[in-house]
Short mmCIF file of C-alpha atoms in Angstrom, two decimals:
data_model
loop_
_atom_site.label_atom_id
_atom_site.label_comp_id
_atom_site.label_asym_id
_atom_site.label_seq_id
_atom_site.Cartn_x
_atom_site.Cartn_y
_atom_site.Cartn_z
CA LEU A 1 5.61 -16.69 25.99
CA ASP A 2 6.27 -13.42 26.76
CA PHE A 3 8.61 -12.61 29.57
CA ARG A 4 8.46 -8.87 29.74
CA VAL A 5 8.59 -5.89 31.69
CA ILE A 6 8.18 -2.04 31.50
CA VAL A 7 10.29 0.46 32.73
CA ARG A 8 9.33 4.02 33.50
CA GLY A 9 11.08 6.48 34.29
CA LEU A 10 14.34 6.39 32.59
CA PRO A 11 16.06 9.55 31.56
CA LEU A 12 15.62 10.90 28.36
CA SER A 13 18.75 10.40 27.05
CA THR A 14 18.74 6.81 27.90
CA GLU A 15 20.28 4.76 24.70
CA GLU A 16 19.26 1.08 24.42
CA ARG A 17 22.82 -0.11 25.34
CA LEU A 18 22.51 1.23 28.87
CA ILE A 19 19.14 -0.48 29.23
CA ARG A 20 20.91 -3.68 28.25
CA LYS A 21 23.69 -3.04 30.72
CA LEU A 22 21.15 -2.06 33.55
CA PHE A 23 18.71 -5.37 32.77
CA GLY A 24 21.44 -7.93 31.14
CA ARG A 25 22.57 -9.19 34.78
CA PHE A 26 19.00 -10.26 35.15
CA GLY A 27 19.19 -12.92 32.07
CA ARG A 28 19.19 -12.77 28.35
CA ILE A 29 17.28 -9.95 26.96
CA ARG A 30 15.49 -11.15 24.03
CA ASN A 31 14.14 -7.65 22.53
CA ILE A 32 14.13 -4.04 23.95
CA GLU A 33 11.47 -2.00 22.49
CA MET A 34 12.11 2.15 23.48
CA MET A 35 9.06 3.82 23.39
CA LEU A 36 9.57 6.80 20.92
CA ARG A 37 7.52 10.04 20.24
CA LYS A 38 6.43 10.94 16.84
CA ASN A 39 9.32 13.14 16.05
CA GLY A 40 12.08 10.12 17.11
CA ASP A 41 12.54 11.77 20.70
CA PHE A 42 12.80 8.80 23.50
CA MET A 43 9.83 9.16 25.99
CA GLY A 44 11.52 7.48 29.02
CA CYS A 45 9.60 4.22 29.08
CA ALA A 46 10.78 0.91 27.53
CA PHE A 47 9.86 -2.92 27.00
CA VAL A 48 12.38 -5.46 28.15
CA SER A 49 11.80 -8.89 26.72
CA PHE A 50 13.41 -11.73 28.80
CA ASP A 51 14.16 -15.46 27.21
CA LYS A 52 12.83 -16.81 30.68
CA ASP A 53 10.46 -15.79 33.48
CA GLU A 54 13.27 -15.62 36.06
CA GLY A 55 14.85 -12.60 34.12
CA ALA A 56 11.52 -10.63 34.26
CA ALA A 57 10.80 -11.33 37.98
CA GLU A 58 14.61 -10.75 39.10
CA ALA A 59 14.32 -7.33 37.02
CA LEU A 60 11.28 -6.30 39.22
CA THR A 61 13.77 -5.75 41.76
CA LEU A 62 14.77 -2.44 40.13
CA ASN A 63 10.83 -1.26 41.01
CA ASP A 64 11.07 2.03 42.95
CA THR A 65 14.94 2.58 42.88
CA GLU A 66 16.57 5.58 41.77
CA HIS A 67 18.68 5.29 38.49
CA LYS A 68 20.86 8.76 37.35
CA SER A 69 18.63 10.61 39.45
CA HIS A 70 15.45 9.21 38.08
CA LYS A 71 12.84 7.13 40.16
CA LEU A 72 12.36 3.73 38.04
CA ILE A 73 9.12 1.89 37.51
CA VAL A 74 9.59 -1.59 37.00
CA GLU A 75 6.52 -3.74 36.63
CA ARG A 76 5.57 -6.85 34.85
CA ALA A 77 3.85 -5.66 30.95
CA ARG A 78 0.69 -7.07 29.98
CA PRO A 79 0.87 -9.22 26.92
CA PRO A 80 0.90 -7.13 23.56
CA LYS A 81 -2.54 -6.87 22.15
CA GLU A 82 -2.93 -8.88 18.96
CA LYS A 83 -3.62 -6.72 16.05
CA PRO A 84 -6.82 -7.53 14.35
CA ASN A 85 -6.17 -9.03 11.09
CA LEU A 86 -8.27 -7.11 8.44
CA THR A 87 -7.01 -8.24 5.24
CA VAL A 88 -9.08 -10.73 3.30
CA PHE A 89 -7.72 -13.14 0.61
CA VAL A 90 -9.62 -13.25 -2.90
CA ALA A 91 -9.12 -15.19 -5.54
CA GLY A 92 -10.83 -15.99 -8.94
CA VAL A 93 -11.12 -12.53 -9.99
CA PRO A 94 -11.34 -12.00 -13.75
CA ARG A 95 -7.96 -11.20 -15.11
CA SER A 96 -9.06 -8.47 -17.17
CA THR A 97 -10.57 -6.68 -14.44
CA ALA A 98 -9.25 -2.97 -13.95
CA GLU A 99 -7.84 -1.97 -10.33
CA ASP A 100 -10.63 0.61 -10.09
CA VAL A 101 -13.38 -1.74 -10.56
CA VAL A 102 -11.94 -3.89 -8.17
CA LYS A 103 -11.86 -1.19 -5.62
CA ARG A 104 -14.96 -0.04 -6.22
CA ASP A 105 -16.46 -3.35 -5.89
CA PHE A 106 -14.95 -4.45 -2.95
CA ALA A 107 -15.36 -0.84 -1.47
CA GLU A 108 -18.91 -1.94 -1.04
CA CYS A 109 -17.94 -3.93 2.22
CA GLY A 110 -16.34 -1.04 3.74
CA ARG A 111 -13.57 1.56 3.44
CA ILE A 112 -10.32 0.03 2.03
CA ALA A 113 -6.80 0.94 3.69
CA LYS A 114 -4.99 -0.73 1.09
CA ILE A 115 -5.28 -2.95 -1.78
CA ARG A 116 -2.97 -5.25 -3.37
CA MET A 117 -3.37 -7.05 -6.65
CA LEU A 118 -0.94 -9.83 -7.50
CA LEU A 119 1.02 -9.73 -10.89
CA ASP A 120 2.92 -12.35 -12.56
CA PRO A 121 6.42 -11.79 -12.26
CA LYS A 122 7.16 -12.24 -16.11
CA THR A 123 4.51 -11.08 -17.83
CA LYS A 124 3.59 -7.98 -15.09
CA LYS A 125 -0.43 -9.36 -15.72
CA PHE A 126 -2.63 -9.29 -13.01
CA THR A 127 -3.28 -12.71 -11.97
CA GLY A 128 -6.78 -13.16 -10.36
CA VAL A 129 -5.63 -12.75 -6.68
CA VAL A 130 -6.23 -9.44 -4.43
CA PHE A 131 -5.62 -9.01 -1.29
CA VAL A 132 -7.85 -6.08 0.34
CA THR A 133 -6.87 -4.69 4.01
CA TYR A 134 -9.82 -2.55 5.41
CA THR A 135 -10.29 -0.35 8.33
CA LYS A 136 -12.84 -1.81 10.43
CA GLN A 137 -13.53 -5.60 11.07
CA ALA A 138 -17.25 -5.42 9.70
CA SER A 139 -15.95 -4.66 6.78
CA VAL A 140 -14.25 -7.73 6.81
CA ASP A 141 -16.72 -9.95 7.79
CA ALA A 142 -19.07 -8.25 4.80
CA ALA A 143 -16.26 -9.18 2.23
CA LEU A 144 -16.11 -12.85 3.59
CA LYS A 145 -19.50 -13.14 2.73
CA PHE A 146 -18.61 -13.35 -0.96
CA ASP A 147 -16.85 -16.77 -0.69
CA GLY A 148 -18.08 -19.09 -3.72
CA THR A 149 -19.81 -16.29 -5.25
CA GLU A 150 -20.04 -15.42 -9.07
CA TYR A 151 -18.09 -12.37 -10.25
CA GLY A 152 -17.45 -11.73 -13.97
CA GLY A 153 -18.29 -15.04 -14.50
CA ARG A 154 -15.94 -16.69 -11.97
CA THR A 155 -16.58 -18.29 -8.73
CA LEU A 156 -14.86 -16.01 -6.02
CA VAL A 157 -12.60 -17.63 -2.75
CA VAL A 158 -12.71 -15.21 -0.13
CA ARG A 159 -10.79 -16.07 3.02
CA LEU A 160 -9.02 -14.40 5.82
CA ALA A 161 -5.77 -13.60 4.81
CA GLU A 162 -3.16 -15.85 6.62
CA LYS A 163 -0.71 -13.70 8.96
CA LYS A 164 2.32 -14.22 6.79
CA GLU A 165 0.27 -13.03 3.47
CA ALA A 166 -1.37 -10.06 5.53
CA ALA A 167 1.59 -8.85 6.77
CA ASP A 168 3.28 -9.34 3.26
CA ALA A 169 0.30 -7.35 1.47
CA ALA A 170 0.56 -4.94 3.93
CA GLU A 171 4.41 -4.37 3.29
CA GLY A 172 3.42 -4.50 -0.52
CA ALA A 173 5.86 -7.33 -1.04
#
């Protein structure tokens, strides 16, 4: 469950510890996400997540109040949007297949954002398992249609990567 508020109107000099002090009196804070510009400057807006709904509800009492000559706007935050899983797990690729061939073949489904070919930790040779992250859902859907098809004399297993697998593939872990 998500017990978050969004706080707007904070001074640009605000640090996380000040937000924690200001909102901590309403309940245990689980997380503070300060919104930053690309250059790293604080935008005057933050999400504050509480352990319990009561904390978020009480934090709303700071709405339309003054803090360091700034009018605060405190509102319930909408639940964060789930990012679509655009990573497919592919197994059964012949171990002799070169990376450029895998890229070329799977690019037929659409634009690839990232590809990760798993290597055996000891031999450093390709294991036949690939994670392909696409830029669009339609590409993922096209790739999933290759499940059970023959590729280089082997049968492919193609499925949507589990969340943990997708995160690891995105990080290159």
